[in-house]
Tab-separated table of C-alpha atoms in Angstrom:
chain	number	residue	atom	x	y	z
A	1	UNK	CA	70.670	-6.222	7.774
A	2	UNK	CA	67.685	-5.367	9.007
A	3	UNK	CA	64.723	-8.292	10.009
A	4	UNK	CA	61.676	-7.907	11.083
A	5	UNK	CA	59.210	-10.855	11.662
A	6	UNK	CA	55.758	-10.137	11.150
A	7	UNK	CA	53.029	-12.312	12.231
A	8	UNK	CA	50.259	-13.369	9.926
A	9	UNK	CA	46.926	-12.105	11.573
A	10	UNK	CA	47.173	-8.367	10.318
A	11	UNK	CA	47.531	-9.053	6.528
A	12	UNK	CA	44.832	-8.366	3.996
A	13	UNK	CA	45.005	-8.866	0.360
A	14	UNK	CA	43.534	-6.131	-2.426
A	15	UNK	CA	43.185	-7.615	-6.054
A	16	UNK	CA	43.325	-4.116	-8.227
A	17	UNK	CA	42.404	-4.672	-11.611
A	18	UNK	CA	43.469	-1.793	-13.715
A	19	UNK	CA	41.420	-0.894	-17.027
A	20	UNK	CA	42.543	-0.137	-20.381
A	21	UNK	CA	44.133	3.145	-20.852
A	22	UNK	CA	44.747	3.912	-16.732
A	23	UNK	CA	48.026	4.444	-15.814
A	24	UNK	CA	49.579	1.615	-13.315
A	25	UNK	CA	51.450	3.464	-10.702
A	26	UNK	CA	48.799	6.297	-10.016
A	27	UNK	CA	46.170	3.275	-9.904
A	28	UNK	CA	47.915	1.099	-7.626
A	29	UNK	CA	48.195	4.375	-5.309
A	30	UNK	CA	44.852	5.375	-5.538
A	31	UNK	CA	43.736	1.680	-4.563
A	32	UNK	CA	46.342	1.846	-1.683
A	33	UNK	CA	44.770	5.025	-0.486
A	34	UNK	CA	41.284	4.040	-0.743
A	35	UNK	CA	41.686	0.866	0.890
A	36	UNK	CA	44.088	2.225	3.762
A	37	UNK	CA	46.852	-0.321	2.810
A	38	UNK	CA	50.400	1.468	3.739
A	39	UNK	CA	52.482	-1.521	3.571
A	40	UNK	CA	52.804	-4.749	1.417
A	41	UNK	CA	54.321	-6.808	-1.357
A	42	UNK	CA	52.913	-6.131	-4.696
A	43	UNK	CA	52.821	-8.635	-7.736
A	44	UNK	CA	51.442	-8.138	-10.969
A	45	UNK	CA	50.844	-9.629	-15.018
A	46	UNK	CA	49.267	-7.707	-17.820
A	47	UNK	CA	50.073	-5.567	-20.807
A	48	UNK	CA	51.203	-1.999	-21.335
A	49	UNK	CA	50.491	0.238	-24.641
A	50	UNK	CA	53.474	2.753	-23.344
A	51	UNK	CA	55.447	4.080	-20.913
A	52	UNK	CA	59.030	4.456	-18.849
A	53	UNK	CA	61.385	2.532	-16.908
A	54	UNK	CA	64.214	3.863	-14.798
A	55	UNK	CA	67.613	2.739	-14.076
A	56	UNK	CA	69.078	4.234	-10.982
A	57	UNK	CA	72.420	6.316	-12.284
A	58	UNK	CA	74.536	6.271	-9.155
A	59	UNK	CA	77.003	9.355	-10.522
A	60	UNK	CA	73.553	11.331	-11.320
A	61	UNK	CA	71.538	10.419	-8.447
A	62	UNK	CA	68.737	10.253	-10.428
A	63	UNK	CA	66.947	7.870	-12.617
A	64	UNK	CA	67.646	7.308	-16.585
A	65	UNK	CA	64.330	7.422	-18.457
A	66	UNK	CA	63.954	4.485	-20.835
A	67	UNK	CA	60.980	4.381	-22.816
A	68	UNK	CA	58.913	1.161	-23.150
A	69	UNK	CA	57.940	1.839	-26.426
A	70	UNK	CA	55.039	0.116	-28.107
A	71	UNK	CA	52.880	-2.738	-26.549
A	72	UNK	CA	54.325	-5.209	-24.314
A	73	UNK	CA	53.524	-7.846	-22.230
A	74	UNK	CA	54.049	-7.122	-18.443
A	75	UNK	CA	56.193	-10.418	-17.725
A	76	UNK	CA	56.697	-9.482	-13.964
A	77	UNK	CA	56.018	-6.474	-11.880
A	78	UNK	CA	57.299	-6.665	-8.346
A	79	UNK	CA	58.149	-4.834	-5.539
A	80	UNK	CA	56.558	-3.448	-2.096
A	81	UNK	CA	54.618	-0.747	-0.543
A	82	UNK	CA	55.859	1.300	2.648
A	83	UNK	CA	55.136	4.324	4.414
A	84	UNK	CA	56.696	7.940	4.113
A	85	UNK	CA	55.427	10.569	6.082
A	86	UNK	CA	52.077	9.027	6.357
A	87	UNK	CA	51.693	8.106	2.638
A	88	UNK	CA	51.854	4.483	1.308
A	89	UNK	CA	54.798	4.709	-1.153
A	90	UNK	CA	54.819	2.376	-3.907
A	91	UNK	CA	58.360	0.651	-5.368
A	92	UNK	CA	57.838	-1.679	-7.760
A	93	UNK	CA	60.267	-3.061	-10.578
A	94	UNK	CA	59.271	-4.490	-13.789
A	95	UNK	CA	60.265	-7.081	-16.882
A	96	UNK	CA	58.467	-6.610	-20.087
A	97	UNK	CA	58.205	-8.702	-23.070
A	98	UNK	CA	58.564	-7.786	-27.018
A	99	UNK	CA	56.795	-9.309	-30.017
A	100	UNK	CA	59.860	-11.244	-30.758
A	101	UNK	CA	60.188	-12.443	-26.825
A	102	UNK	CA	63.278	-10.219	-26.048
A	103	UNK	CA	62.772	-8.232	-22.783
A	104	UNK	CA	63.581	-4.826	-21.120
A	105	UNK	CA	62.854	-3.605	-17.693
A	106	UNK	CA	63.452	-1.366	-15.019
A	107	UNK	CA	61.758	0.986	-12.210
A	108	UNK	CA	58.327	1.309	-13.317
A	109	UNK	CA	58.006	4.846	-13.542
A	110	UNK	CA	54.842	4.904	-15.615
A	111	UNK	CA	52.668	2.508	-17.279
A	112	UNK	CA	49.739	2.742	-19.798
A	113	UNK	CA	47.540	-0.154	-18.815
A	114	UNK	CA	46.437	-2.286	-22.267
A	115	UNK	CA	44.408	-4.646	-21.957
A	116	UNK	CA	44.379	-4.972	-18.302
A	117	UNK	CA	46.961	-5.421	-15.162
A	118	UNK	CA	46.076	-7.737	-12.636
A	119	UNK	CA	47.907	-6.956	-9.374
A	120	UNK	CA	47.716	-8.597	-6.123
A	121	UNK	CA	48.821	-6.827	-2.877
A	122	UNK	CA	49.243	-8.357	-0.009
A	123	UNK	CA	49.475	-6.339	3.302
A	124	UNK	CA	52.708	-7.118	5.198
A	125	UNK	CA	52.471	-4.954	8.300
A	126	UNK	CA	50.976	-1.544	9.029
A	127	UNK	CA	54.351	-0.234	10.228
A	128	UNK	CA	56.761	-0.618	7.525
A	129	UNK	CA	58.522	2.829	7.497
A	130	UNK	CA	60.744	4.290	4.569
A	131	UNK	CA	63.407	6.758	5.391
A	132	UNK	CA	65.281	8.859	3.113
A	133	UNK	CA	68.962	7.207	2.354
A	134	UNK	CA	70.856	10.761	2.611
A	135	UNK	CA	73.787	9.240	0.095
A	136	UNK	CA	71.253	8.361	-2.872
A	137	UNK	CA	67.905	10.542	-1.844
A	138	UNK	CA	66.069	7.353	-2.541
A	139	UNK	CA	63.566	6.704	0.131
A	140	UNK	CA	64.175	2.993	1.356
A	141	UNK	CA	62.971	0.608	3.864
A	142	UNK	CA	63.956	1.149	7.436
A	143	UNK	CA	63.032	-2.316	9.160
A	144	UNK	CA	63.027	-2.333	12.531
A	145	UNK	CA	65.335	-4.809	14.706
A	146	UNK	CA	64.333	-8.133	15.250
A	147	UNK	CA	62.483	-8.440	18.593
B	1	UNK	CA	40.349	0.277	-11.723
B	2	UNK	CA	38.400	-2.417	-9.641
B	3	UNK	CA	39.489	-3.696	-6.252
B	4	UNK	CA	38.511	-6.579	-4.487
B	5	UNK	CA	39.618	-6.208	-0.614
B	6	UNK	CA	40.041	-10.054	0.576
B	7	UNK	CA	40.619	-10.889	4.331
B	8	UNK	CA	43.214	-13.271	5.383
B	9	UNK	CA	40.992	-16.368	6.870
B	10	UNK	CA	40.036	-18.285	3.889
B	11	UNK	CA	43.562	-18.651	2.037
B	12	UNK	CA	45.414	-21.943	1.525
B	13	UNK	CA	48.904	-22.610	-0.048
B	14	UNK	CA	49.417	-25.304	-2.057
B	15	UNK	CA	53.448	-26.073	-3.187
B	16	UNK	CA	52.971	-28.049	-6.588
B	17	UNK	CA	56.521	-29.733	-7.696
B	18	UNK	CA	56.488	-30.769	-11.489
B	19	UNK	CA	58.802	-33.557	-12.460
B	20	UNK	CA	60.958	-33.676	-15.274
B	21	UNK	CA	59.306	-34.163	-18.596
B	22	UNK	CA	55.741	-32.367	-17.243
B	23	UNK	CA	54.061	-30.026	-19.103
B	24	UNK	CA	54.049	-27.025	-16.860
B	25	UNK	CA	50.612	-25.467	-17.584
B	26	UNK	CA	48.721	-28.565	-17.646
B	27	UNK	CA	50.235	-30.037	-14.411
B	28	UNK	CA	49.372	-26.749	-12.698
B	29	UNK	CA	46.067	-26.765	-13.905
B	30	UNK	CA	45.589	-30.650	-12.645
B	31	UNK	CA	46.798	-29.736	-9.313
B	32	UNK	CA	44.200	-26.597	-9.271
B	33	UNK	CA	41.543	-29.172	-10.077
B	34	UNK	CA	42.402	-31.854	-7.765
B	35	UNK	CA	42.841	-29.363	-4.445
B	36	UNK	CA	39.803	-27.363	-5.825
B	37	UNK	CA	41.557	-24.119	-5.779
B	38	UNK	CA	39.964	-21.565	-8.001
B	39	UNK	CA	41.579	-18.356	-7.572
B	40	UNK	CA	45.094	-17.199	-6.225
B	41	UNK	CA	48.641	-16.258	-6.917
B	42	UNK	CA	51.115	-17.958	-8.613
B	43	UNK	CA	55.006	-17.698	-8.740
B	44	UNK	CA	57.487	-20.357	-9.621
B	45	UNK	CA	61.150	-21.048	-10.523
B	46	UNK	CA	62.924	-23.922	-11.917
B	47	UNK	CA	63.704	-25.015	-15.399
B	48	UNK	CA	62.212	-25.945	-18.873
B	49	UNK	CA	63.827	-27.790	-21.847
B	50	UNK	CA	61.544	-26.246	-24.187
B	51	UNK	CA	58.273	-25.077	-24.857
B	52	UNK	CA	56.357	-21.607	-26.323
B	53	UNK	CA	55.515	-18.404	-24.671
B	54	UNK	CA	53.207	-15.936	-26.538
B	55	UNK	CA	52.796	-12.463	-27.409
B	56	UNK	CA	49.457	-11.207	-27.680
B	57	UNK	CA	48.747	-9.219	-31.218
B	58	UNK	CA	46.738	-6.333	-30.775
B	59	UNK	CA	45.952	-6.504	-34.639
B	60	UNK	CA	45.448	-10.092	-35.034
B	61	UNK	CA	43.738	-10.470	-31.588
B	62	UNK	CA	45.745	-13.818	-30.888
B	63	UNK	CA	48.839	-14.830	-29.790
B	64	UNK	CA	52.322	-14.827	-31.639
B	65	UNK	CA	53.894	-18.305	-30.530
B	66	UNK	CA	57.850	-17.778	-29.236
B	67	UNK	CA	59.805	-21.286	-29.274
B	68	UNK	CA	61.685	-21.345	-26.080
B	69	UNK	CA	64.477	-23.030	-28.176
B	70	UNK	CA	66.552	-25.096	-25.543
B	71	UNK	CA	67.008	-25.818	-21.956
B	72	UNK	CA	66.390	-22.082	-19.956
B	73	UNK	CA	66.480	-21.325	-16.412
B	74	UNK	CA	62.610	-20.468	-15.577
B	75	UNK	CA	63.862	-17.121	-13.824
B	76	UNK	CA	60.237	-15.741	-13.178
B	77	UNK	CA	57.074	-17.722	-13.350
B	78	UNK	CA	54.202	-15.317	-11.917
B	79	UNK	CA	50.360	-14.777	-12.346
B	80	UNK	CA	47.104	-15.723	-11.223
B	81	UNK	CA	43.946	-18.005	-11.371
B	82	UNK	CA	40.767	-17.093	-11.878
B	83	UNK	CA	37.647	-18.953	-12.397
B	84	UNK	CA	35.713	-19.178	-15.526
B	85	UNK	CA	32.699	-20.796	-15.851
B	86	UNK	CA	33.377	-22.779	-12.829
B	87	UNK	CA	36.884	-24.144	-13.885
B	88	UNK	CA	40.023	-22.409	-12.633
B	89	UNK	CA	41.822	-20.219	-15.580
B	90	UNK	CA	45.768	-20.231	-14.698
B	91	UNK	CA	47.145	-16.733	-16.429
B	92	UNK	CA	51.208	-16.866	-15.893
B	93	UNK	CA	53.780	-15.168	-17.724
B	94	UNK	CA	57.502	-16.020	-17.393
B	95	UNK	CA	61.010	-14.544	-18.065
B	96	UNK	CA	63.618	-17.224	-18.955
B	97	UNK	CA	67.291	-17.147	-18.955
B	98	UNK	CA	69.614	-18.609	-21.627
B	99	UNK	CA	73.010	-19.965	-21.306
B	100	UNK	CA	74.955	-16.294	-21.825
B	101	UNK	CA	72.169	-14.612	-19.043
B	102	UNK	CA	70.116	-13.439	-21.900
B	103	UNK	CA	66.442	-13.314	-21.277
B	104	UNK	CA	63.641	-14.295	-23.255
B	105	UNK	CA	59.777	-14.063	-21.716
B	106	UNK	CA	56.197	-14.124	-22.837
B	107	UNK	CA	52.471	-15.590	-21.691
B	108	UNK	CA	53.472	-19.137	-20.961
B	109	UNK	CA	51.984	-21.224	-23.556
B	110	UNK	CA	53.250	-24.386	-22.815
B	111	UNK	CA	56.998	-25.591	-20.847
B	112	UNK	CA	58.585	-28.615	-20.374
B	113	UNK	CA	59.907	-29.140	-17.082
B	114	UNK	CA	63.447	-30.012	-16.789
B	115	UNK	CA	65.047	-30.560	-13.929
B	116	UNK	CA	62.175	-29.198	-11.712
B	117	UNK	CA	59.205	-26.670	-11.455
B	118	UNK	CA	58.838	-25.283	-7.934
B	119	UNK	CA	55.452	-23.545	-7.797
B	120	UNK	CA	53.687	-21.720	-4.982
B	121	UNK	CA	50.136	-20.881	-5.311
B	122	UNK	CA	48.385	-18.855	-2.989
B	123	UNK	CA	44.473	-19.046	-2.493
B	124	UNK	CA	43.211	-15.397	-2.425
B	125	UNK	CA	39.641	-15.842	-2.655
B	126	UNK	CA	37.222	-18.609	-3.824
B	127	UNK	CA	35.202	-15.833	-5.796
B	128	UNK	CA	37.429	-14.171	-8.325
B	129	UNK	CA	35.814	-14.422	-11.789
B	130	UNK	CA	37.164	-13.893	-15.187
B	131	UNK	CA	34.619	-12.704	-17.661
B	132	UNK	CA	35.217	-12.650	-21.772
B	133	UNK	CA	36.368	-9.078	-22.438
B	134	UNK	CA	34.765	-8.437	-26.112
B	135	UNK	CA	37.500	-6.154	-27.596
B	136	UNK	CA	40.190	-8.662	-27.169
B	137	UNK	CA	38.204	-12.173	-26.742
B	138	UNK	CA	40.622	-12.896	-23.469
B	139	UNK	CA	39.192	-13.545	-20.323
B	140	UNK	CA	39.789	-10.883	-17.417
B	141	UNK	CA	39.516	-10.642	-14.167
B	142	UNK	CA	36.540	-8.934	-13.351
B	143	UNK	CA	37.208	-8.089	-9.775
B	144	UNK	CA	34.208	-6.945	-7.668
B	145	UNK	CA	34.124	-3.006	-6.357
B	146	UNK	CA	34.957	-2.564	-2.581
B	147	UNK	CA	32.693	-3.344	-0.094
C	1	UNK	CA	53.494	-33.787	-9.894
C	2	UNK	CA	53.787	-33.707	-6.104
C	3	UNK	CA	51.309	-31.493	-4.405
C	4	UNK	CA	51.296	-30.431	-0.794
C	5	UNK	CA	48.476	-28.204	0.718
C	6	UNK	CA	49.572	-26.284	3.398
C	7	UNK	CA	47.036	-24.331	5.772
C	8	UNK	CA	47.695	-20.503	6.569
C	9	UNK	CA	47.886	-20.330	10.483
C	10	UNK	CA	51.601	-21.487	10.785
C	11	UNK	CA	53.200	-18.732	8.123
C	12	UNK	CA	55.281	-15.897	9.456
C	13	UNK	CA	56.654	-13.214	7.298
C	14	UNK	CA	60.027	-11.899	7.218
C	15	UNK	CA	60.926	-8.286	5.756
C	16	UNK	CA	64.758	-7.901	5.410
C	17	UNK	CA	66.628	-5.168	4.222
C	18	UNK	CA	70.085	-5.770	2.962
C	19	UNK	CA	72.593	-2.719	3.519
C	20	UNK	CA	75.029	-1.564	1.020
C	21	UNK	CA	77.744	-3.817	0.825
C	22	UNK	CA	76.308	-6.692	1.993
C	23	UNK	CA	76.154	-9.777	-0.039
C	24	UNK	CA	72.620	-11.137	-0.885
C	25	UNK	CA	72.532	-15.009	-0.706
C	26	UNK	CA	74.580	-15.060	2.754
C	27	UNK	CA	72.614	-12.192	4.186
C	28	UNK	CA	69.181	-13.817	3.074
C	29	UNK	CA	70.652	-17.076	4.965
C	30	UNK	CA	71.783	-15.594	8.020
C	31	UNK	CA	68.104	-13.858	8.700
C	32	UNK	CA	66.708	-17.414	7.734
C	33	UNK	CA	68.774	-18.909	10.395
C	34	UNK	CA	68.521	-16.310	12.884
C	35	UNK	CA	64.514	-16.408	12.838
C	36	UNK	CA	64.336	-20.028	12.324
C	37	UNK	CA	62.606	-20.264	9.164
C	38	UNK	CA	63.310	-23.124	7.391
C	39	UNK	CA	60.755	-23.109	4.230
C	40	UNK	CA	59.150	-19.950	2.610
C	41	UNK	CA	58.600	-17.969	-0.547
C	42	UNK	CA	61.031	-15.468	-1.309
C	43	UNK	CA	60.566	-12.079	-3.622
C	44	UNK	CA	62.888	-9.092	-3.676
C	45	UNK	CA	63.609	-6.038	-5.551
C	46	UNK	CA	66.268	-3.416	-5.306
C	47	UNK	CA	69.871	-2.869	-6.953
C	48	UNK	CA	73.421	-4.959	-6.899
C	49	UNK	CA	76.691	-3.233	-8.082
C	50	UNK	CA	78.230	-6.884	-8.891
C	51	UNK	CA	77.954	-10.433	-8.362
C	52	UNK	CA	77.578	-13.532	-10.420
C	53	UNK	CA	74.445	-15.402	-11.531
C	54	UNK	CA	74.554	-19.281	-12.944
C	55	UNK	CA	73.122	-21.013	-15.588
C	56	UNK	CA	72.467	-25.016	-15.174
C	57	UNK	CA	74.593	-26.982	-17.895
C	58	UNK	CA	73.047	-30.465	-17.986
C	59	UNK	CA	76.044	-31.725	-19.899
C	60	UNK	CA	78.858	-30.630	-16.960
C	61	UNK	CA	76.350	-31.225	-14.525
C	62	UNK	CA	77.278	-27.568	-13.081
C	63	UNK	CA	76.335	-24.086	-13.168
C	64	UNK	CA	77.985	-21.727	-15.971
C	65	UNK	CA	78.838	-18.652	-13.908
C	66	UNK	CA	78.002	-15.252	-15.673
C	67	UNK	CA	79.422	-12.173	-13.991
C	68	UNK	CA	76.761	-9.504	-13.485
C	69	UNK	CA	79.250	-6.732	-14.792
C	70	UNK	CA	78.309	-3.757	-12.985
C	71	UNK	CA	75.641	-1.594	-11.193
C	72	UNK	CA	71.976	-3.436	-11.830
C	73	UNK	CA	68.539	-2.949	-10.732
C	74	UNK	CA	67.410	-6.298	-9.131
C	75	UNK	CA	64.027	-6.378	-11.257
C	76	UNK	CA	62.851	-9.720	-9.930
C	77	UNK	CA	63.976	-11.858	-7.822
C	78	UNK	CA	62.228	-15.014	-6.785
C	79	UNK	CA	62.518	-18.528	-5.401
C	80	UNK	CA	61.852	-20.455	-2.371
C	81	UNK	CA	63.584	-21.975	0.753
C	82	UNK	CA	63.387	-25.473	1.789
C	83	UNK	CA	65.246	-27.573	4.204
C	84	UNK	CA	67.963	-30.123	3.813
C	85	UNK	CA	69.497	-31.610	6.636
C	86	UNK	CA	68.046	-29.435	9.133
C	87	UNK	CA	69.152	-26.297	7.407
C	88	UNK	CA	67.230	-23.740	5.239
C	89	UNK	CA	68.549	-23.780	1.755
C	90	UNK	CA	68.123	-20.854	-0.534
C	91	UNK	CA	66.799	-20.686	-4.327
C	92	UNK	CA	66.469	-17.783	-6.046
C	93	UNK	CA	66.327	-16.686	-9.361
C	94	UNK	CA	66.959	-13.109	-10.824
C	95	UNK	CA	66.207	-10.843	-13.582
C	96	UNK	CA	68.554	-7.867	-13.641
C	97	UNK	CA	68.262	-4.398	-15.605
C	98	UNK	CA	71.236	-2.219	-17.102
C	99	UNK	CA	71.418	1.259	-17.816
C	100	UNK	CA	69.767	1.006	-21.392
C	101	UNK	CA	66.801	-1.598	-20.167
C	102	UNK	CA	68.463	-4.454	-21.406
C	103	UNK	CA	68.230	-7.370	-19.153
C	104	UNK	CA	70.366	-10.424	-17.874
C	105	UNK	CA	69.279	-13.090	-15.379
C	106	UNK	CA	70.185	-16.555	-13.781
C	107	UNK	CA	70.005	-18.496	-10.671
C	108	UNK	CA	71.883	-16.156	-8.158
C	109	UNK	CA	75.006	-17.340	-6.937
C	110	UNK	CA	76.096	-14.120	-5.254
C	111	UNK	CA	75.153	-10.239	-5.723
C	112	UNK	CA	76.650	-7.549	-3.847
C	113	UNK	CA	73.699	-5.105	-2.843
C	114	UNK	CA	73.670	-1.106	-3.690
C	115	UNK	CA	71.637	0.627	-2.499
C	116	UNK	CA	69.303	-1.652	-0.898
C	117	UNK	CA	67.310	-4.923	-1.454
C	118	UNK	CA	64.102	-5.319	0.076
C	119	UNK	CA	63.194	-9.181	0.342
C	120	UNK	CA	60.123	-10.532	1.801
C	121	UNK	CA	59.939	-14.394	2.624
C	122	UNK	CA	56.787	-15.611	3.749
C	123	UNK	CA	56.936	-18.454	5.600
C	124	UNK	CA	54.911	-21.373	3.883
C	125	UNK	CA	55.547	-24.573	5.987
C	126	UNK	CA	57.798	-25.646	8.610
C	127	UNK	CA	57.975	-29.211	6.934
C	128	UNK	CA	59.327	-28.816	3.289
C	129	UNK	CA	62.238	-30.771	2.588
C	130	UNK	CA	64.918	-30.672	0.012
C	131	UNK	CA	66.657	-33.979	-1.378
C	132	UNK	CA	69.207	-34.638	-3.703
C	133	UNK	CA	68.355	-35.676	-7.252
C	134	UNK	CA	70.721	-38.366	-8.340
C	135	UNK	CA	70.682	-37.539	-11.965
C	136	UNK	CA	71.810	-33.424	-11.631
C	137	UNK	CA	73.015	-33.612	-7.831
C	138	UNK	CA	70.869	-30.526	-7.231
C	139	UNK	CA	68.922	-30.612	-4.221
C	140	UNK	CA	65.179	-30.263	-5.268
C	141	UNK	CA	61.817	-29.894	-3.217
C	142	UNK	CA	60.414	-33.411	-2.299
C	143	UNK	CA	56.739	-32.025	-1.613
C	144	UNK	CA	54.778	-34.571	0.409
C	145	UNK	CA	51.777	-35.937	-1.547
C	146	UNK	CA	47.969	-34.496	-1.181
C	147	UNK	CA	46.547	-35.713	2.040
C-alpha cells in the first residue's frame, strides 16, 4: 500500500461534455491537455453508440477486446488520470446498459458518444505519477509514501 | 466537446441519507431544492426494494422502462445535477445487484429505498445549465467554453 | 431523509494504491486509520484475482456470500466511510467485469488485489456517524438534520 495525502487547495474541476459522434477517450484526453490537468478523478454518465472495452488477460499480458455492440447507456464511467512522461494518462473503467437492462463492462478502450457524455474531472494533485510495472507492462500509479 | 473549468472555492457537499420506503429521485430532488444546490456531482450506494430503470430508445425517442423486480443492492448510482429553467435537474444512472451477484442497470426512473441510500452530492458550480437537445428531446448539459 | 451540508474547507484527499496480493478492505481500512480519516467518499478502479461480494438477505438478516471466482476488472468500487464507536467504517459496493465483458457485483466483503487498485478517498466531514439500525443490525449513516 502506498498512500499520498493531498490537501485541498490545489484542486480544480473540469466539466467536459462530449458531443454526439466524438470518441470519449480521445476527447477527454484533449480536454486534459488543453486545461493542463495531469492528475485527477474522473466520473461520467451518458450513452455510447458503439466502441470497445477491454479485459486484461494475465497470460497474454494484453487486453482482450470486447465490442460494445450497439447503443448502450453509460451507467458508470469511473477512473483516474495520472502523469507518465509528462503527459496525462487516462485510466477509466465503464459499466454499460443494454435495452433489457443487462450490463457489460471493462476497461474503456474507445467509446463513440451518443447523445452525450457528461464528464466531471476533479483535479487531485499535480504530482501523481504513473510508472510502468515490469510484470504486466501496465502504467500504474506510484503514489508517494505518507509524510 | 465543451469544457468548463471550475475553481474550488464555491463548492459545498450534501450528505443525503434516504430512509426506508422513500423514493430516491424525489427525495434527492427535495434535498437539492431545500439546500439550494443547482449543479453538482452525485454518487450513492445502498439498496432498493423495487423501482424502474430506463434505456433511451433512439427510434422511439423515449425511455424503455425496465422493472427492478425485487430487493437489490445499489452497487453504483452516479450522475449529475444541472439547472433547467431555474430548477435542479437530476440525471443519474445506476447498476443494481441481485442475490446471485448478477446485475442490471439503466437511467434511474424511480427507486424505493431499503434499508438506506447514502448519497453524496458535491456542488460543482452554480451556473451549469441544461438545454433541450432538439434531436432527442433530452435536457443535456451545455457547458460554457473555457475561459 | 436526513441532510447534512458540509462546507469545503475541511476536506482532504487520500490516494491509496493497493499492491499486488493485498486485501482491499483491510488495506483501505489501514490507510484510513493511519491518516486519521473517519468520514469520506470512496471510489476506485483496478483488478481483483479473487474475493467475495455480498447481497443483504432481508429474511436472514445477513449477507449471502458470492465468490468472485477468478481474475476480474474492478469496473466500479464506490461507497463511503463513516464513524462508528470512534473507528472508521468502510461501506463499499463493487461491479466486476469478467473476460467476456459480463459483470457481477455486490457489497465488497474482501478482494485480493491484482495488479493494482487505485483508490481515491475524499474526506467529507469529520463528524459523519453510523448508528446501528435495529431492524437490520446494519450500521447506517445517521446524518445530522440541516442547520
